[in-house]
PDB file of C-alpha atoms and ligand atoms in Angstrom:
ATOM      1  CA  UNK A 264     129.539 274.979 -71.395  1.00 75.00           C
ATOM      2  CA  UNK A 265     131.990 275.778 -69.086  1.00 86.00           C
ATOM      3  CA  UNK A 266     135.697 274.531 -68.856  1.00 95.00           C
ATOM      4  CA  UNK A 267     136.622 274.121 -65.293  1.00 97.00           C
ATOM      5  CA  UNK A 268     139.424 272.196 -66.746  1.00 98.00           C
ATOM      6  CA  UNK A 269     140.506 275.498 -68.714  1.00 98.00           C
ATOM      7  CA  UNK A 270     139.958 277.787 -65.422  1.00 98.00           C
ATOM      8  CA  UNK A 271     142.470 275.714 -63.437  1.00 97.00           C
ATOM      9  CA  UNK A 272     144.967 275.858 -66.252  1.00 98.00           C
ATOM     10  CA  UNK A 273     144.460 279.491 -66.859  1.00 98.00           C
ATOM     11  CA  UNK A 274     145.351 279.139 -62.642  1.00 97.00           C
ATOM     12  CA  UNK A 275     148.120 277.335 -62.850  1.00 97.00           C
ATOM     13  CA  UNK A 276     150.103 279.313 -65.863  1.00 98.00           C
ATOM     14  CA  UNK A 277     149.542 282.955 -63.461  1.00 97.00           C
ATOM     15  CA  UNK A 278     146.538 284.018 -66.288  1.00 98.00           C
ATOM     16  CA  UNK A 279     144.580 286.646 -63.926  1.00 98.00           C
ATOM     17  CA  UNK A 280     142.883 287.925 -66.605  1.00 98.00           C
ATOM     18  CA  UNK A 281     141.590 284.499 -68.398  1.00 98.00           C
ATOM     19  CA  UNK A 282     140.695 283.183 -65.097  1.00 98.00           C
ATOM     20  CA  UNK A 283     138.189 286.748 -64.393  1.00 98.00           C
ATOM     21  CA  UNK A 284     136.870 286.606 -68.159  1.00 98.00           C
ATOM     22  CA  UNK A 285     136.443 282.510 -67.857  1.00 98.00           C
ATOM     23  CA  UNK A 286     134.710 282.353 -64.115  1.00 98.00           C
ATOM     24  CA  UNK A 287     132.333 286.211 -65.825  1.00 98.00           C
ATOM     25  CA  UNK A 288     132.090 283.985 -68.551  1.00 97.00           C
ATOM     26  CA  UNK A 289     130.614 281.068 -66.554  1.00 97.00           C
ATOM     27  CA  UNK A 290     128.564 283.179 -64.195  1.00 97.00           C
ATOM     28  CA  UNK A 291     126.601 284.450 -67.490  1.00 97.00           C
ATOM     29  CA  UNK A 292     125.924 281.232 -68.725  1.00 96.00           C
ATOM     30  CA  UNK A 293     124.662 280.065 -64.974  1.00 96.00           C
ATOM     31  CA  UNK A 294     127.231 277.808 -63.908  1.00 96.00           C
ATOM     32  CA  UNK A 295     126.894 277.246 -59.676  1.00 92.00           C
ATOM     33  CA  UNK A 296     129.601 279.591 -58.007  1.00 92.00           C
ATOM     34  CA  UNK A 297     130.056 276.862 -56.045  1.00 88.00           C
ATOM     35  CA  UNK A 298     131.408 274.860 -58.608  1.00 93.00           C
ATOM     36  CA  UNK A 299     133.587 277.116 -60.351  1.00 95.00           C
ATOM     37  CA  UNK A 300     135.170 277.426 -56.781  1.00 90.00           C
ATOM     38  CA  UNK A 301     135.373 273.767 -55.812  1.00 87.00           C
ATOM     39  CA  UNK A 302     135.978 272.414 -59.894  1.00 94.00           C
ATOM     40  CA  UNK A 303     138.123 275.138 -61.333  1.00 96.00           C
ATOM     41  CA  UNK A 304     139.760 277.444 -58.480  1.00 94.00           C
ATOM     42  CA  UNK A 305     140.403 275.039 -55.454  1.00 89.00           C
ATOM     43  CA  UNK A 306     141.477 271.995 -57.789  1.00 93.00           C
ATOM     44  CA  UNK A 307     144.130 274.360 -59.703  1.00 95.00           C
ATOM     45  CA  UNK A 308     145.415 275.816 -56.507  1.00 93.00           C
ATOM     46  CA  UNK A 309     145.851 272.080 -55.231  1.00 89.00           C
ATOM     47  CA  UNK A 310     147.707 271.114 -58.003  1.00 95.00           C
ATOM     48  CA  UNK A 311     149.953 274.067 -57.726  1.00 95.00           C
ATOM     49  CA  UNK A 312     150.817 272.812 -53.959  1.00 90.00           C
ATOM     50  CA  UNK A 313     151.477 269.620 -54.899  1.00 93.00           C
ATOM     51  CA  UNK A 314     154.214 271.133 -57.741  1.00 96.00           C
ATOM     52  CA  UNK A 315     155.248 273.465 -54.944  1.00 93.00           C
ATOM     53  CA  UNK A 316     155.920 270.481 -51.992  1.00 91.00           C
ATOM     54  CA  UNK A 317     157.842 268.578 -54.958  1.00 95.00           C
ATOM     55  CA  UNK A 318     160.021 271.300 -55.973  1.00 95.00           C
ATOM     56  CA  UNK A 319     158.765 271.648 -59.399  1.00 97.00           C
ATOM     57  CA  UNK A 320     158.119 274.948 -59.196  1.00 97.00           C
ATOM     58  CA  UNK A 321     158.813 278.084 -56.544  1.00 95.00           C
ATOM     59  CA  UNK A 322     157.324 280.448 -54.695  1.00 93.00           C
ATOM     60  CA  UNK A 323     157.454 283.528 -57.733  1.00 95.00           C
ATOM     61  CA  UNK A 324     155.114 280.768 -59.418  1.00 96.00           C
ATOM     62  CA  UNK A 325     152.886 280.276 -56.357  1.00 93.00           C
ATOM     63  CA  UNK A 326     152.682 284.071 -56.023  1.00 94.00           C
ATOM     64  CA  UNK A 327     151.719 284.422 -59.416  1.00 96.00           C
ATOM     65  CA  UNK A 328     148.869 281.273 -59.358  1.00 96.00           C
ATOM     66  CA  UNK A 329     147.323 282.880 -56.246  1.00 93.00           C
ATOM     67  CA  UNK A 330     147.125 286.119 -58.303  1.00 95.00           C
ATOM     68  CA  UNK A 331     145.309 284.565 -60.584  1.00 96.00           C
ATOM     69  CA  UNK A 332     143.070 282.885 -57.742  1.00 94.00           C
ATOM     70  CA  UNK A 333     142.070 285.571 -56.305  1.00 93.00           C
ATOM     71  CA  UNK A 334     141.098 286.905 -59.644  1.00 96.00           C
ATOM     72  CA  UNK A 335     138.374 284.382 -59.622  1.00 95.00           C
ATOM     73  CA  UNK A 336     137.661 284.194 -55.700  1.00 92.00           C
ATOM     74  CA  UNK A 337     137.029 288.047 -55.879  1.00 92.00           C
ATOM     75  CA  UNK A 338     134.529 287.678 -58.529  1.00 96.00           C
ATOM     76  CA  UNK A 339     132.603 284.731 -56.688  1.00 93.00           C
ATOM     77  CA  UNK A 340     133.315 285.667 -52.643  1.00 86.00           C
ATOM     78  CA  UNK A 341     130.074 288.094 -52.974  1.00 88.00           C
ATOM     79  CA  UNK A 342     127.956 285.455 -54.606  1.00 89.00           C
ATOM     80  CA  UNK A 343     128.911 282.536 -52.030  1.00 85.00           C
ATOM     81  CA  UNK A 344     128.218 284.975 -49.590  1.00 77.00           C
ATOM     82  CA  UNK A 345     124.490 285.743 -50.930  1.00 81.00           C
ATOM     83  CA  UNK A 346     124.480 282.018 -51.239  1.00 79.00           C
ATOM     84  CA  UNK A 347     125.422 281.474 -47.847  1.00 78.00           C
ATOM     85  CA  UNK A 348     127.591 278.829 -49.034  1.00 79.00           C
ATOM     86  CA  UNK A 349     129.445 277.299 -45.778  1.00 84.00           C
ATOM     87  CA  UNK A 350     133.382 277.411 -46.187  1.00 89.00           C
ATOM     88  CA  UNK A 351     135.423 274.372 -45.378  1.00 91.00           C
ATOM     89  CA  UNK A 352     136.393 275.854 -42.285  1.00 96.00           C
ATOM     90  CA  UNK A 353     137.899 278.715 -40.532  1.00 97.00           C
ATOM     91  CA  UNK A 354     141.662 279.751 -39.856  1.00 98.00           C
ATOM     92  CA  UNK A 355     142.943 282.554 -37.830  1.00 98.00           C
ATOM     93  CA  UNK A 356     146.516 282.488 -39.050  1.00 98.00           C
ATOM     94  CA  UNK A 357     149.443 285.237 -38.042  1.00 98.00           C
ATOM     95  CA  UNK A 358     153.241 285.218 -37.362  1.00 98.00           C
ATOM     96  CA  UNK A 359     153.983 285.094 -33.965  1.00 98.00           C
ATOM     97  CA  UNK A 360     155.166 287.917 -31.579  1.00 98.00           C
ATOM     98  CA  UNK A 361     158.075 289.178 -32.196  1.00 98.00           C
ATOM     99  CA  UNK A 362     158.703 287.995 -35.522  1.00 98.00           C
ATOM    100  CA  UNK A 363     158.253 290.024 -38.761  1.00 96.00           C
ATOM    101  CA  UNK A 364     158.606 287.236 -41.519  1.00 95.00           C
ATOM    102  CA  UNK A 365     155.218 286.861 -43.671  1.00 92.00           C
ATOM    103  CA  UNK A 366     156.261 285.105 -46.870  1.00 89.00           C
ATOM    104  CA  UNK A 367     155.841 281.920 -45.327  1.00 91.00           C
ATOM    105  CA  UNK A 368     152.789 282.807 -43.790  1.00 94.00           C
ATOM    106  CA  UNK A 369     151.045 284.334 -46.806  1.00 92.00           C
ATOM    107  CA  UNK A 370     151.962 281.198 -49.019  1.00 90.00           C
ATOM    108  CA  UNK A 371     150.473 279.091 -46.270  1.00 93.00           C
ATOM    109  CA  UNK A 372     146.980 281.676 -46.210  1.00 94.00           C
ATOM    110  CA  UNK A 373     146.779 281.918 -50.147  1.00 89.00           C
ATOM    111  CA  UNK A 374     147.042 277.859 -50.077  1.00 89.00           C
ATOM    112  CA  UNK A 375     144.659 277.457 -47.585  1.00 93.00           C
ATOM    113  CA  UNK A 376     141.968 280.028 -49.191  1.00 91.00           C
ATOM    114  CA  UNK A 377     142.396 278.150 -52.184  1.00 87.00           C
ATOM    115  CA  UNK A 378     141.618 274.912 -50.243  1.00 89.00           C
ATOM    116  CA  UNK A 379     138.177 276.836 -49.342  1.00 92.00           C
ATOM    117  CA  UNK A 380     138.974 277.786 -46.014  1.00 95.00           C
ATOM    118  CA  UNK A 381     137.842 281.379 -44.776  1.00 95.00           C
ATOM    119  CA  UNK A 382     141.125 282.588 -43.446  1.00 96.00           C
ATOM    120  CA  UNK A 383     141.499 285.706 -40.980  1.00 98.00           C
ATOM    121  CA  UNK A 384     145.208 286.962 -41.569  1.00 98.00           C
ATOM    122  CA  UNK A 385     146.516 288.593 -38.349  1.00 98.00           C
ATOM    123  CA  UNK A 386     149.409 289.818 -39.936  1.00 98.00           C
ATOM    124  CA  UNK A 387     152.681 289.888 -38.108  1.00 98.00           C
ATOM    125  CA  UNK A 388     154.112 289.995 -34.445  1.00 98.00           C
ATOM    126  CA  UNK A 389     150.906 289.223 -32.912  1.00 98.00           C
ATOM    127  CA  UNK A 390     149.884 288.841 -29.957  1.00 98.00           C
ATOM    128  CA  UNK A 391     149.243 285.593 -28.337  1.00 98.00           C
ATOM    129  CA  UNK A 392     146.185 288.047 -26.860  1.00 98.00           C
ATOM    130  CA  UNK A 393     145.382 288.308 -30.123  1.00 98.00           C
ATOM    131  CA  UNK A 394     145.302 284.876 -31.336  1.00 98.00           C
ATOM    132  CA  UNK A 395     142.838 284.580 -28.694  1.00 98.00           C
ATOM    133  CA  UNK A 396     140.372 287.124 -29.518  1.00 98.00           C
ATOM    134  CA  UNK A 397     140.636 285.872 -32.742  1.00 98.00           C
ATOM    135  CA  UNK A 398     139.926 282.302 -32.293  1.00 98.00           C
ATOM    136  CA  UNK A 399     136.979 283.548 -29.884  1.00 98.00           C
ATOM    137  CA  UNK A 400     135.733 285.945 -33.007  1.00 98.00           C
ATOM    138  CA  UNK A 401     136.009 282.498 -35.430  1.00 98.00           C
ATOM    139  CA  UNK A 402     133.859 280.339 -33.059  1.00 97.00           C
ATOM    140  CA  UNK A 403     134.491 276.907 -31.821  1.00 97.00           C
ATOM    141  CA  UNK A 404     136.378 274.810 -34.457  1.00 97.00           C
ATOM    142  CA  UNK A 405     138.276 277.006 -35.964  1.00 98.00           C
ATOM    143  CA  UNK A 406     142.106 276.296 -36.787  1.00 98.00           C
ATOM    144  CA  UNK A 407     144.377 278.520 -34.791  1.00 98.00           C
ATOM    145  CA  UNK A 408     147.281 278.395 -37.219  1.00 98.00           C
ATOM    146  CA  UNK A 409     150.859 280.115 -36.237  1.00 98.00           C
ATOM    147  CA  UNK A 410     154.170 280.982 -38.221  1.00 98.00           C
ATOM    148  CA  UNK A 411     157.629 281.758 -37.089  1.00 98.00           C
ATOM    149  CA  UNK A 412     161.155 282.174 -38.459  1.00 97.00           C
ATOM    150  CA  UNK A 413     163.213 282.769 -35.748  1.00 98.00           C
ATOM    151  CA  UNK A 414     164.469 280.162 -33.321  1.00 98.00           C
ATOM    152  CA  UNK A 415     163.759 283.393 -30.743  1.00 98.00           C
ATOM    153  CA  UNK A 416     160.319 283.248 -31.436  1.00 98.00           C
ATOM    154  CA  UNK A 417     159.200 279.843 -31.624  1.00 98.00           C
ATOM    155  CA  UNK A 418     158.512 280.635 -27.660  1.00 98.00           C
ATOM    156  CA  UNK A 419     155.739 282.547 -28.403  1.00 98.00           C
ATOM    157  CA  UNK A 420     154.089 279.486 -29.903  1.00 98.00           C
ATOM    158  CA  UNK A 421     153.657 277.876 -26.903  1.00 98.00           C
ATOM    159  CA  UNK A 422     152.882 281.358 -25.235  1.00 98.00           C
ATOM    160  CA  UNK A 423     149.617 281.421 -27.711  1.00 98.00           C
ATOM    161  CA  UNK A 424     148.596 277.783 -26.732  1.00 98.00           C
ATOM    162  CA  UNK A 425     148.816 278.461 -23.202  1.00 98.00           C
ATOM    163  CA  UNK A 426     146.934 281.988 -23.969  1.00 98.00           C
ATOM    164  CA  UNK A 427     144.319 279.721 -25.362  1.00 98.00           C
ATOM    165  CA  UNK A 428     144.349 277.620 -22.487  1.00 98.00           C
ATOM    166  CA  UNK A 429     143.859 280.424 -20.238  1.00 98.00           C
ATOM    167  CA  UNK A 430     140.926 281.707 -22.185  1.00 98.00           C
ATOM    168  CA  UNK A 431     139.467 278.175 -21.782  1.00 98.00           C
ATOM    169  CA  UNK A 432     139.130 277.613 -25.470  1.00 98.00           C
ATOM    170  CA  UNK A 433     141.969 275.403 -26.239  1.00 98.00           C
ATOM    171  CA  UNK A 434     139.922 272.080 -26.584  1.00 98.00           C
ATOM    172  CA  UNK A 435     137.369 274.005 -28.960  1.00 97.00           C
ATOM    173  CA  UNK A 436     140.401 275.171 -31.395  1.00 98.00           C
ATOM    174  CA  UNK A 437     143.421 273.014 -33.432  1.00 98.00           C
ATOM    175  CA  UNK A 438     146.924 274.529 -33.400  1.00 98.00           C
ATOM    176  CA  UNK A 439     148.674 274.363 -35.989  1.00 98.00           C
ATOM    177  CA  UNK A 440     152.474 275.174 -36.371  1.00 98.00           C
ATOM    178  CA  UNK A 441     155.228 275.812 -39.228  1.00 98.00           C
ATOM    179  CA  UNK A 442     158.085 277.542 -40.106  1.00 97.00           C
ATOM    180  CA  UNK A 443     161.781 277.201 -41.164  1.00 96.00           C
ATOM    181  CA  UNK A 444     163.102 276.580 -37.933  1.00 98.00           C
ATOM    182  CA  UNK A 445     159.743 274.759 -36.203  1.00 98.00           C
ATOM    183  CA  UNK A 446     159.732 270.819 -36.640  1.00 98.00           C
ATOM    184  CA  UNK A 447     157.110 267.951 -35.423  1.00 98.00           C
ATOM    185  CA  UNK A 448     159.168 267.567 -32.220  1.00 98.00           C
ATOM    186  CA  UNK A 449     158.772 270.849 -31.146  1.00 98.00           C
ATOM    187  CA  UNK A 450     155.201 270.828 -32.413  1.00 98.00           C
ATOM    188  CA  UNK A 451     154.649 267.666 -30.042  1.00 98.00           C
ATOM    189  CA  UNK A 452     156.162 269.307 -26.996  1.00 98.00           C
ATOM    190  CA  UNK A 453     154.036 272.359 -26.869  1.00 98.00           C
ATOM    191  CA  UNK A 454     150.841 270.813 -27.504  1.00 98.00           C
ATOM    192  CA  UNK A 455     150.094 271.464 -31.055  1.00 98.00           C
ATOM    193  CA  UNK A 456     147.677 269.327 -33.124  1.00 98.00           C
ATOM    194  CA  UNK A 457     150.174 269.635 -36.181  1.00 98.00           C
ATOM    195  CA  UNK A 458     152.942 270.675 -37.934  1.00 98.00           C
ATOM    196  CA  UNK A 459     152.935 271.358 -41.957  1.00 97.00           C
ATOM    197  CA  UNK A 460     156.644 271.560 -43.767  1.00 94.00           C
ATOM    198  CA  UNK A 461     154.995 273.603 -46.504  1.00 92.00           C
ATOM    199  CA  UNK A 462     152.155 275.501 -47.929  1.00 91.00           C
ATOM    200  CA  UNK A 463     150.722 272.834 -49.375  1.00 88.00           C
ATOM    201  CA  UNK A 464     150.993 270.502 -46.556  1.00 93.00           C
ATOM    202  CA  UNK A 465     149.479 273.139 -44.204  1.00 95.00           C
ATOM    203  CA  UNK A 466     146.460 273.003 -46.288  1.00 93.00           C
ATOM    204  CA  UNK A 467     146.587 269.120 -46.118  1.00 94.00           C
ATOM    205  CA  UNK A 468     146.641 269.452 -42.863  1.00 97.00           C
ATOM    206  CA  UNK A 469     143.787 271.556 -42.253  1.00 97.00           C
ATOM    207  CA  UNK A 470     141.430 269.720 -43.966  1.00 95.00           C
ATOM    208  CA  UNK A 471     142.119 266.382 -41.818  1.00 97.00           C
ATOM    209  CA  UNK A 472     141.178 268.981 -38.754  1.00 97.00           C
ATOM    210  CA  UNK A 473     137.438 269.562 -40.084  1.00 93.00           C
ATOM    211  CA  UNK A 474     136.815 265.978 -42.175  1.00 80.00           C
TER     212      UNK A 474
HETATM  213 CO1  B1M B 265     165.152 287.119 -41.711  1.00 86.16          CO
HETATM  214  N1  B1M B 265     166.032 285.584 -40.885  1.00 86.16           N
HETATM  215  N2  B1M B 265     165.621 288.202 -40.157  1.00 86.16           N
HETATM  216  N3  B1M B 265     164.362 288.572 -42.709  1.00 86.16           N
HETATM  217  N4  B1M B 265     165.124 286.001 -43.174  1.00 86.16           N
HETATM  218  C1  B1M B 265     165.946 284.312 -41.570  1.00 86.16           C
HETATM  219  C2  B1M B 265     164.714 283.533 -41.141  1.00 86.16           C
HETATM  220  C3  B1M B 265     167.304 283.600 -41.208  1.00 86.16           C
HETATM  221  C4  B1M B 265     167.267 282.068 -41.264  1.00 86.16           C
HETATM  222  C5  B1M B 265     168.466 284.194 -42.062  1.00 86.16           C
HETATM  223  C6  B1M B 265     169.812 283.642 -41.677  1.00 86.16           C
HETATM  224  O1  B1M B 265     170.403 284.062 -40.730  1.00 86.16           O
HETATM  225  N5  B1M B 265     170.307 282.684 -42.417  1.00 86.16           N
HETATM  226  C7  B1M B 265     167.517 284.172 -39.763  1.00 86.16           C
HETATM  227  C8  B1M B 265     166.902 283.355 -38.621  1.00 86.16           C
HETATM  228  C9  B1M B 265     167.930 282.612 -37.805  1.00 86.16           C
HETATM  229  C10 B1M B 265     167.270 281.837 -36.734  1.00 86.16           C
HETATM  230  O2  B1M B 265     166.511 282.312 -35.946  1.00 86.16           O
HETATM  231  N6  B1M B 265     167.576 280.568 -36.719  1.00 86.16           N
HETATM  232  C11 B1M B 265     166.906 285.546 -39.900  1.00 86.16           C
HETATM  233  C12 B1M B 265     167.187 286.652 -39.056  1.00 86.16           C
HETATM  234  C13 B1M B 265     168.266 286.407 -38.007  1.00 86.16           C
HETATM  235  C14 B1M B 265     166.541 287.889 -39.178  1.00 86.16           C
HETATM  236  C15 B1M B 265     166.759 289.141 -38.346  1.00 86.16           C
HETATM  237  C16 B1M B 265     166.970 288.926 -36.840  1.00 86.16           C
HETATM  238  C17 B1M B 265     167.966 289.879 -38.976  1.00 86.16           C
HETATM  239  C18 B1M B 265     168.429 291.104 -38.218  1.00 86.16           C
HETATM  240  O3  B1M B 265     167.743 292.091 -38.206  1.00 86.16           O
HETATM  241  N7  B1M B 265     169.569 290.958 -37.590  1.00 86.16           N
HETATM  242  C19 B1M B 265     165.497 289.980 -38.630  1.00 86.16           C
HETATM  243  C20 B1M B 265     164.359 289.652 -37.645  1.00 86.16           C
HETATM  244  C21 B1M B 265     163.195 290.554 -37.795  1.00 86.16           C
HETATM  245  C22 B1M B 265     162.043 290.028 -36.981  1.00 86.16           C
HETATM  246  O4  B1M B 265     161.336 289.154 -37.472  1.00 86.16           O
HETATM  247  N8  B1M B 265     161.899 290.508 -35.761  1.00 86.16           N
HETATM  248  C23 B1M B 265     165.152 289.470 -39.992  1.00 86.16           C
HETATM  249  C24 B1M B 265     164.481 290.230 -40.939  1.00 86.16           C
HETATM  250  C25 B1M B 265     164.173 289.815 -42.216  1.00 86.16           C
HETATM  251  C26 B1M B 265     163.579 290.715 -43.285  1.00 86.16           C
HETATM  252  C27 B1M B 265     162.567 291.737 -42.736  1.00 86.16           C
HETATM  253  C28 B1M B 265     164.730 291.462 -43.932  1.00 86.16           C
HETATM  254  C29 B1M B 265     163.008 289.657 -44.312  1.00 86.16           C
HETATM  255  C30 B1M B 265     161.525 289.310 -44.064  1.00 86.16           C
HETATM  256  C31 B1M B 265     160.602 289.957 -45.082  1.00 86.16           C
HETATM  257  C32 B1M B 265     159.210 289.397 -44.976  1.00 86.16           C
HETATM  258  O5  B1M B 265     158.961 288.297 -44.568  1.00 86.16           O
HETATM  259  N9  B1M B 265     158.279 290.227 -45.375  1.00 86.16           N
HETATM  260  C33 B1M B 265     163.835 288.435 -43.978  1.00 86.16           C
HETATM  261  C34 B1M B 265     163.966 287.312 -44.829  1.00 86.16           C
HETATM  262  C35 B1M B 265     163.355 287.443 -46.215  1.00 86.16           C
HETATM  263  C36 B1M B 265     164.636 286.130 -44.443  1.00 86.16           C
HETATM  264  C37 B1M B 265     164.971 284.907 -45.285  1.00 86.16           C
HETATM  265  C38 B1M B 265     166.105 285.340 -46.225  1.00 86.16           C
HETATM  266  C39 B1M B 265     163.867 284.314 -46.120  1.00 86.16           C
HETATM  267  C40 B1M B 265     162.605 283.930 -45.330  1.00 86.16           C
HETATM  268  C41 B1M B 265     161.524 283.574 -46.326  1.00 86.16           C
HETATM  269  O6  B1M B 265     160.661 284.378 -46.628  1.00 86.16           O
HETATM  270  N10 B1M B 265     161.603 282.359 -46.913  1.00 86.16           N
HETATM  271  C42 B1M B 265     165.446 283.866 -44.191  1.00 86.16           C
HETATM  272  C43 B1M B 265     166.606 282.995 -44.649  1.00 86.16           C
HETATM  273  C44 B1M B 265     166.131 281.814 -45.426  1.00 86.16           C
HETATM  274  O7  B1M B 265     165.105 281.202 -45.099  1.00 86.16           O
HETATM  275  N11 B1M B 265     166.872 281.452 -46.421  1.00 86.16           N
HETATM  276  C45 B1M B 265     165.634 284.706 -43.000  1.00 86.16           C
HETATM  277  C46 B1M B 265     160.677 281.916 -47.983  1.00 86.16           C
HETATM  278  C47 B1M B 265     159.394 281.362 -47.379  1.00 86.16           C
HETATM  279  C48 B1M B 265     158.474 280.908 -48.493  1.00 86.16           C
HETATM  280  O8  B1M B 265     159.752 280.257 -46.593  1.00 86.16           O
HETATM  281  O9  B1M B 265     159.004 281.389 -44.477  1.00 86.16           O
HETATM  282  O10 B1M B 265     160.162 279.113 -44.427  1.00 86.16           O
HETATM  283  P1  B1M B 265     159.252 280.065 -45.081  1.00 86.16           P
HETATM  284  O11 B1M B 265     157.818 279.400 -45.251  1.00 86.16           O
HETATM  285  C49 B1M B 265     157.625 278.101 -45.771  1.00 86.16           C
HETATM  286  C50 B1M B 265     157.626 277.000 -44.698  1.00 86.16           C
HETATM  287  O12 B1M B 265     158.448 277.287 -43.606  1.00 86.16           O
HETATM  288  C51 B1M B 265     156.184 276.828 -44.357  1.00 86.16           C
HETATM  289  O13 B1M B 265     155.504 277.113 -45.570  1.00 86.16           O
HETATM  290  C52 B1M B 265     156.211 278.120 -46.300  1.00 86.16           C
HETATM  291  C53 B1M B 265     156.071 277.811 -47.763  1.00 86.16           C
HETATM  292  O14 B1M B 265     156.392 276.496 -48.053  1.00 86.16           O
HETATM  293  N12 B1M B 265     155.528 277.613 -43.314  1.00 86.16           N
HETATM  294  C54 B1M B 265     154.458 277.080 -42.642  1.00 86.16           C
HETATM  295  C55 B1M B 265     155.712 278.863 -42.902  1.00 86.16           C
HETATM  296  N13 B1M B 265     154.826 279.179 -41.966  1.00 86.16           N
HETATM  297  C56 B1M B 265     154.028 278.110 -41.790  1.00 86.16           C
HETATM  298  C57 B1M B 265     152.914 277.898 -40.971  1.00 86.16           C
HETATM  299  C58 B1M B 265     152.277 276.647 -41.025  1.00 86.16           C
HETATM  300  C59 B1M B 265     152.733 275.649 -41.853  1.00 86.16           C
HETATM  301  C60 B1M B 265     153.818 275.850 -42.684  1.00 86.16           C
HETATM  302  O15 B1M B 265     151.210 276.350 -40.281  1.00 86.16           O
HETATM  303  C61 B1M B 265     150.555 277.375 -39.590  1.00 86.16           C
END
């Protein structure tokens, strides 16, 4: 029988290689993909956010957990895919122009993959152009989520949501916003739907966008 409970440990201590031998392991004995996604994977990620927003652990620990995510996501992406199993939503996510920080940005993906989002990483210094064709690629309802570091590029924030305004697809996306530098009031005065302090907040916040 298998252990999701024991998965999402094997998650949390950074085990890549208990988490691929327990999810084969589960597979063979004809446990739902499904499951071992939304039982073992997604709730161990969660609880490493929540340790993460309360300072009880740091990012060399998230890095290592999501490791040992995707060790398990790998094994079942093909199989949800055959399944045609619906993800929770989609994100095109990217730090903005100008701006070459991704740390931030790839804690923020990794949480929200492990939240069951399908997540499009545009990398760095893109585009506001590029947002666009992004979002347009995703469909409507997808989350159009941005990162920046630099006070200098915040700017290009509200470059992107006018971008999307331009394109006519604004109402048919959410924006969301983060960074060191990037608060709620600056989220508010360019039009964003949200702002997320952390990782695991940016995943909270994307799931109140699709519920
Ligand atoms: Co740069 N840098 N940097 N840097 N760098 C800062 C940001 C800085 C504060 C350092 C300082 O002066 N004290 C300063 C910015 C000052 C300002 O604008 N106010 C700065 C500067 C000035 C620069 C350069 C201009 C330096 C130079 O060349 N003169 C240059 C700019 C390059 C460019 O981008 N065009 C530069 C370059 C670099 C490196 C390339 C050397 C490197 C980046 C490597 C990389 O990312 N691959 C770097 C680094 C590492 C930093 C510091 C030291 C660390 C940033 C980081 O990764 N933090 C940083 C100083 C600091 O913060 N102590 C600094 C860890 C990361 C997990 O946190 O990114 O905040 P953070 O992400 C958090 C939250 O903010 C949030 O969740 C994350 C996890 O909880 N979050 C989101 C992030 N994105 C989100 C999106 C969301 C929601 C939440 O929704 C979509």
């Amino acid at each position: 029988m298998a252990d999701f409970r024991a998965i999402a440990d094997a998650l949390k201590a950074g085990n890549a290689p208990k988490v691929k031998e327990m999810v084969e392991a589960a597979l063979a004995e004809g446990v739902n993909p499904e499951d071992i996604l939304n039982k073992a994977l997604i709730v161990g990620m969660s609880e490493i956010g929540e340790l993460f927003k309360n300072n009880e652990i740091y990012v060399p620990e998230v890095l290592i957990a999501a490791r040992a995510m995707y060790a398990g996501l790998n094994i079942l992406k093909p199989l949800l895919a055959e399944r045609d199993v619906k993800p929770m939503g989609k994100v095109v996510i990217g730090t903005v122009k100008g701006d070459l920080h991704d740390i931030g940005k790839n804690l923020v993906a990794m949480m929200l993959e492990g939240a069951g989002f399908e997540v499009t990483d545009l990398g760095i210094d893109v585009a506001p152009e590029k947002f666009v064709d992004a979002a347009k690629a995703a469909g409507p309802g997808c989350i159009v989520a941005m990162s920046a570091l630099l006070t200098t590029t915040m700017p290009a924030m509200k470059d992107t949501i006018e971008a999307l305004k331009a394109a006519g697809i604004r109402d048919q996306v959410k924006v969301m916003v983060g960074g060191a530098p990037v608060t709620q009031k600056f989220a508010d005065e360019i039009g964003a739907d949200g702002y997320a302090p952390d990782a695991a907040s940016a995943a909270d916040l994307a799931k109140t966008f699709v519920a």
